PDB file of C-alpha atoms in Angstrom:
ATOM      1  CA  MET Z   1     -26.841 -26.863   6.209  1.00  0.00           C
ATOM      2  CA  ASP Z   2     -23.574 -25.944   4.448  1.00  0.00           C
ATOM      3  CA  LYS Z   3     -25.457 -23.717   2.014  1.00  0.00           C
ATOM      4  CA  VAL Z   4     -27.018 -21.834   4.900  1.00  0.00           C
ATOM      5  CA  LYS Z   5     -23.568 -21.282   6.504  1.00  0.00           C
ATOM      6  CA  ALA Z   6     -22.138 -20.135   3.155  1.00  0.00           C
ATOM      7  CA  VAL Z   7     -24.968 -17.623   2.652  1.00  0.00           C
ATOM      8  CA  LYS Z   8     -24.647 -16.384   6.211  1.00  0.00           C
ATOM      9  CA  ALA Z   9     -20.899 -15.904   5.778  1.00  0.00           C
ATOM     10  CA  GLN Z  10     -21.426 -14.103   2.485  1.00  0.00           C
ATOM     11  CA  LEU Z  11     -24.016 -11.701   4.026  1.00  0.00           C
ATOM     12  CA  ARG Z  12     -21.706 -10.964   6.941  1.00  0.00           C
ATOM     13  CA  LEU Z  13     -18.854 -10.252   4.538  1.00  0.00           C
ATOM     14  CA  GLN Z  14     -21.125  -7.883   2.558  1.00  0.00           C
ATOM     15  CA  GLN Z  15     -22.151  -6.105   5.809  1.00  0.00           C
ATOM     16  CA  TRP Z  16     -18.533  -5.571   6.749  1.00  0.00           C
ATOM     17  CA  ASP Z  17     -17.634  -4.422   3.263  1.00  0.00           C
ATOM     18  CA  GLU Z  18     -20.286  -1.701   3.676  1.00  0.00           C
ATOM     19  CA  ARG Z  19     -19.061  -0.814   7.153  1.00  0.00           C
ATOM     20  CA  ILE Z  20     -15.467  -0.593   5.945  1.00  0.00           C
ATOM     21  CA  SER Z  21     -16.496   1.553   2.953  1.00  0.00           C
ATOM     22  CA  GLU Z  22     -18.420   3.845   5.322  1.00  0.00           C
ATOM     23  CA  CYS Z  23     -15.400   4.164   7.598  1.00  0.00           C
ATOM     24  CA  GLN Z  24     -13.074   4.923   4.745  1.00  0.00           C
ATOM     25  CA  ALA Z  25     -15.494   7.474   3.308  1.00  0.00           C
ATOM     26  CA  SER Z  26     -15.711   9.300   6.603  1.00  0.00           C
ATOM     27  CA  SER Z  27     -13.205  11.899   7.557  1.00  0.00           C
ATOM     28  CA  MET Z  28     -12.529  10.034  10.796  1.00  0.00           C
ATOM     29  CA  THR Z  29      -9.612   7.868  11.762  1.00  0.00           C
ATOM     30  CA  VAL Z  30     -10.319   4.123  11.996  1.00  0.00           C
ATOM     31  CA  VAL Z  31     -10.015   4.287  15.793  1.00  0.00           C
ATOM     32  CA  ALA Z  32     -12.429   7.229  16.111  1.00  0.00           C
ATOM     33  CA  TRP Z  33     -14.883   5.698  13.660  1.00  0.00           C
ATOM     34  CA  CYS Z  34     -14.805   2.360  15.497  1.00  0.00           C
ATOM     35  CA  GLU Z  35     -15.366   4.097  18.850  1.00  0.00           C
ATOM     36  CA  SER Z  36     -18.304   6.021  17.503  1.00  0.00           C
ATOM     37  CA  HIS Z  37     -19.854   2.787  16.102  1.00  0.00           C
ATOM     38  CA  ASP Z  38     -18.978   0.721  19.205  1.00  0.00           C
ATOM     39  CA  ILE Z  39     -16.803  -1.604  17.202  1.00  0.00           C
ATOM     40  CA  ASN Z  40     -13.553  -3.085  18.537  1.00  0.00           C
ATOM     41  CA  VAL Z  41     -10.633  -1.896  16.339  1.00  0.00           C
ATOM     42  CA  LYS Z  42      -9.209  -5.426  16.191  1.00  0.00           C
ATOM     43  CA  THR Z  43     -12.576  -6.668  14.891  1.00  0.00           C
ATOM     44  CA  TYR Z  44     -12.553  -3.972  12.248  1.00  0.00           C
ATOM     45  CA  TYR Z  45      -9.077  -4.987  11.007  1.00  0.00           C
ATOM     46  CA  TYR Z  46     -10.004  -8.688  11.130  1.00  0.00           C
ATOM     47  CA  TRP Z  47     -12.905  -8.017   8.781  1.00  0.00           C
ATOM     48  CA  LEU Z  48     -10.879  -5.665   6.605  1.00  0.00           C
ATOM     49  CA  ARG Z  49      -8.447  -8.533   5.991  1.00  0.00           C
ATOM     50  CA  LYS Z  50     -11.359 -10.940   5.248  1.00  0.00           C
ATOM     51  CA  VAL Z  51     -12.955  -8.456   2.795  1.00  0.00           C
ATOM     52  CA  ARG Z  52      -9.630  -7.935   1.026  1.00  0.00           C
ATOM     53  CA  GLU Z  53      -8.999 -11.708   0.811  1.00  0.00           C
ATOM     54  CA  ALA Z  54     -12.485 -12.197  -0.671  1.00  0.00           C
ATOM     55  CA  THR Z  55     -11.889  -9.393  -3.180  1.00  0.00           C
ATOM     56  CA  VAL Z  56      -8.604 -10.961  -4.308  1.00  0.00           C
ATOM     57  CA  GLU Z  57     -10.260 -14.392  -4.630  1.00  0.00           C
ATOM     58  CA  ASN Z  58     -12.951 -12.896  -6.882  1.00  0.00           C
ATOM     59  CA  LEU Z  59     -10.522 -11.056  -9.179  1.00  0.00           C
ATOM     60  CA  PRO Z  60     -10.303 -12.435 -12.697  1.00  0.00           C
ATOM     61  CA  VAL Z  61      -7.044 -14.225 -13.407  1.00  0.00           C
ATOM     62  CA  SER Z  62      -6.080 -11.545 -15.950  1.00  0.00           C
ATOM     63  CA  ALA Z  63      -6.175  -8.853 -13.249  1.00  0.00           C
ATOM     64  CA  MET Z  64      -3.641 -10.814 -11.220  1.00  0.00           C
ATOM     65  CA  HIS Z  65      -1.293 -11.421 -14.126  1.00  0.00           C
ATOM     66  CA  ILE Z  66       2.251 -10.612 -13.222  1.00  0.00           C
ATOM     67  CA  PRO Z  67       4.112  -8.775 -16.008  1.00  0.00           C
ATOM     68  CA  ALA Z  68       6.916 -10.738 -17.710  1.00  0.00           C
ATOM     69  CA  GLU Z  69       9.503  -8.155 -16.584  1.00  0.00           C
ATOM     70  CA  ALA Z  70       8.797  -9.042 -12.977  1.00  0.00           C
ATOM     71  CA  HIS Z  71      10.264 -12.502 -13.650  1.00  0.00           C
ATOM     72  CA  GLN Z  72      13.561 -11.105 -14.921  1.00  0.00           C
ATOM     73  CA  GLU Z  73      16.807 -10.899 -13.003  1.00  0.00           C
ATOM     74  CA  PRO Z  74      17.121  -8.480 -10.092  1.00  0.00           C
ATOM     75  CA  ALA Z  75      17.910  -4.876 -11.005  1.00  0.00           C
ATOM     76  CA  HIS Z  76      21.545  -3.851 -11.206  1.00  0.00           C
ATOM     77  CA  PHE Z  77      22.455  -0.393 -10.038  1.00  0.00           C
ATOM     78  CA  LYS Z  78      24.767   1.997 -11.869  1.00  0.00           C
ATOM     79  CA  LYS Z  79      27.243   3.703  -9.601  1.00  0.00           C
ATOM     80  CA  LEU Z  80      26.571   7.474  -9.694  1.00  0.00           C
ATOM     81  CA  GLU Z  81      29.243  10.065  -9.057  1.00  0.00           C
ATOM     82  CA  VAL Z  82      27.645  12.581  -6.764  1.00  0.00           C
ATOM     83  CA  GLN Z  83      29.361  15.526  -5.187  1.00  0.00           C
ATOM     84  CA  SER Z  84      28.957  15.686  -1.449  1.00  0.00           C
ATOM     85  CA  PRO Z  85      27.116  18.779  -0.176  1.00  0.00           C
ATOM     86  CA  LEU Z  86      28.958  21.579   1.428  1.00  0.00           C
ATOM     87  CA  PRO Z  87      29.255  21.389   5.197  1.00  0.00           C
ATOM     88  CA  GLY Z  88      26.184  22.858   6.928  1.00  0.00           C
ATOM     89  CA  MET Z  89      24.056  22.649   3.767  1.00  0.00           C
ATOM     90  CA  GLN Z  90      20.703  20.930   4.261  1.00  0.00           C
ATOM     91  CA  ALA Z  91      18.672  18.967   1.753  1.00  0.00           C
ATOM     92  CA  ALA Z  92      16.024  20.936  -0.137  1.00  0.00           C
ATOM     93  CA  VAL Z  93      14.176  17.779  -1.129  1.00  0.00           C
ATOM     94  CA  ILE Z  94      14.023  14.478   0.818  1.00  0.00           C
ATOM     95  CA  ILE Z  95      12.343  11.463  -0.761  1.00  0.00           C
ATOM     96  CA  HIS Z  96      11.649   8.476   1.499  1.00  0.00           C
ATOM     97  CA  LEU Z  97      11.249   5.138  -0.238  1.00  0.00           C
ATOM     98  CA  PRO Z  98      10.968   1.656   1.212  1.00  0.00           C
ATOM     99  CA  GLN Z  99      14.495   0.795   0.104  1.00  0.00           C
ATOM    100  CA  ALA Z 100      16.262   4.129   0.251  1.00  0.00           C
ATOM    101  CA  ILE Z 101      16.210   7.814   1.159  1.00  0.00           C
ATOM    102  CA  VAL Z 102      17.140  10.366  -1.467  1.00  0.00           C
ATOM    103  CA  GLU Z 103      18.239  13.838  -0.401  1.00  0.00           C
ATOM    104  CA  VAL Z 104      18.759  16.552  -2.976  1.00  0.00           C
ATOM    105  CA  THR Z 105      20.396  19.773  -1.820  1.00  0.00           C
ATOM    106  CA  SER Z 106      19.751  23.131  -3.344  1.00  0.00           C
ATOM    107  CA  GLY Z 107      22.296  23.804  -6.042  1.00  0.00           C
ATOM    108  CA  THR Z 108      22.421  20.170  -7.220  1.00  0.00           C
ATOM    109  CA  ASP Z 109      22.988  20.141 -10.987  1.00  0.00           C
ATOM    110  CA  GLN Z 110      20.298  18.967 -13.292  1.00  0.00           C
ATOM    111  CA  GLN Z 111      22.315  16.040 -14.649  1.00  0.00           C
ATOM    112  CA  THR Z 112      22.678  14.526 -11.126  1.00  0.00           C
ATOM    113  CA  VAL Z 113      18.968  14.896 -10.392  1.00  0.00           C
ATOM    114  CA  GLU Z 114      18.033  13.333 -13.756  1.00  0.00           C
ATOM    115  CA  ALA Z 115      20.446  10.440 -13.182  1.00  0.00           C
ATOM    116  CA  VAL Z 116      19.031   9.737  -9.720  1.00  0.00           C
ATOM    117  CA  LEU Z 117      15.423   9.923 -11.012  1.00  0.00           C
ATOM    118  CA  MET Z 118      16.257   7.531 -13.858  1.00  0.00           C
ATOM    119  CA  ALA Z 119      17.808   5.089 -11.456  1.00  0.00           C
ATOM    120  CA  LEU Z 120      14.710   5.298  -9.225  1.00  0.00           C
ATOM    121  CA  LYS Z 121      12.418   4.867 -12.245  1.00  0.00           C
ATOM    122  CA  SER Z 122      14.118   1.548 -13.101  1.00  0.00           C
ATOM    123  CA  VAL Z 123      13.718   0.346  -9.550  1.00  0.00           C
ATOM    124  CA  CYS Z 124      10.202   1.566  -8.680  1.00  0.00           C
TER     125      CYS Z 124
END
């Protein structure tokens, strides 16, 4: 009986994998797609999590290898000397990152932009 349950679970997982792929390939939002297919959004996300978990379980160990540099000490930041923008000047470029927000005003010199980008490269 356990084999029957396992096969049934695998088939259901495959069905949801196909549904999720169909949803993602559509130009619709998840909510709109679920409404049009009479599927509860919470059910969709439940199965999305299950499909992702199954995918990760089936990845070869080499695909999940964590690079050696990830085991090194935390990154240390170099203090950058940056001129404050003139009053009333707005940022020309704003970069939102999980750990920081970078604003570059028009007229910022190339050296400052390069230093900021190099610092971000070492973090990201």
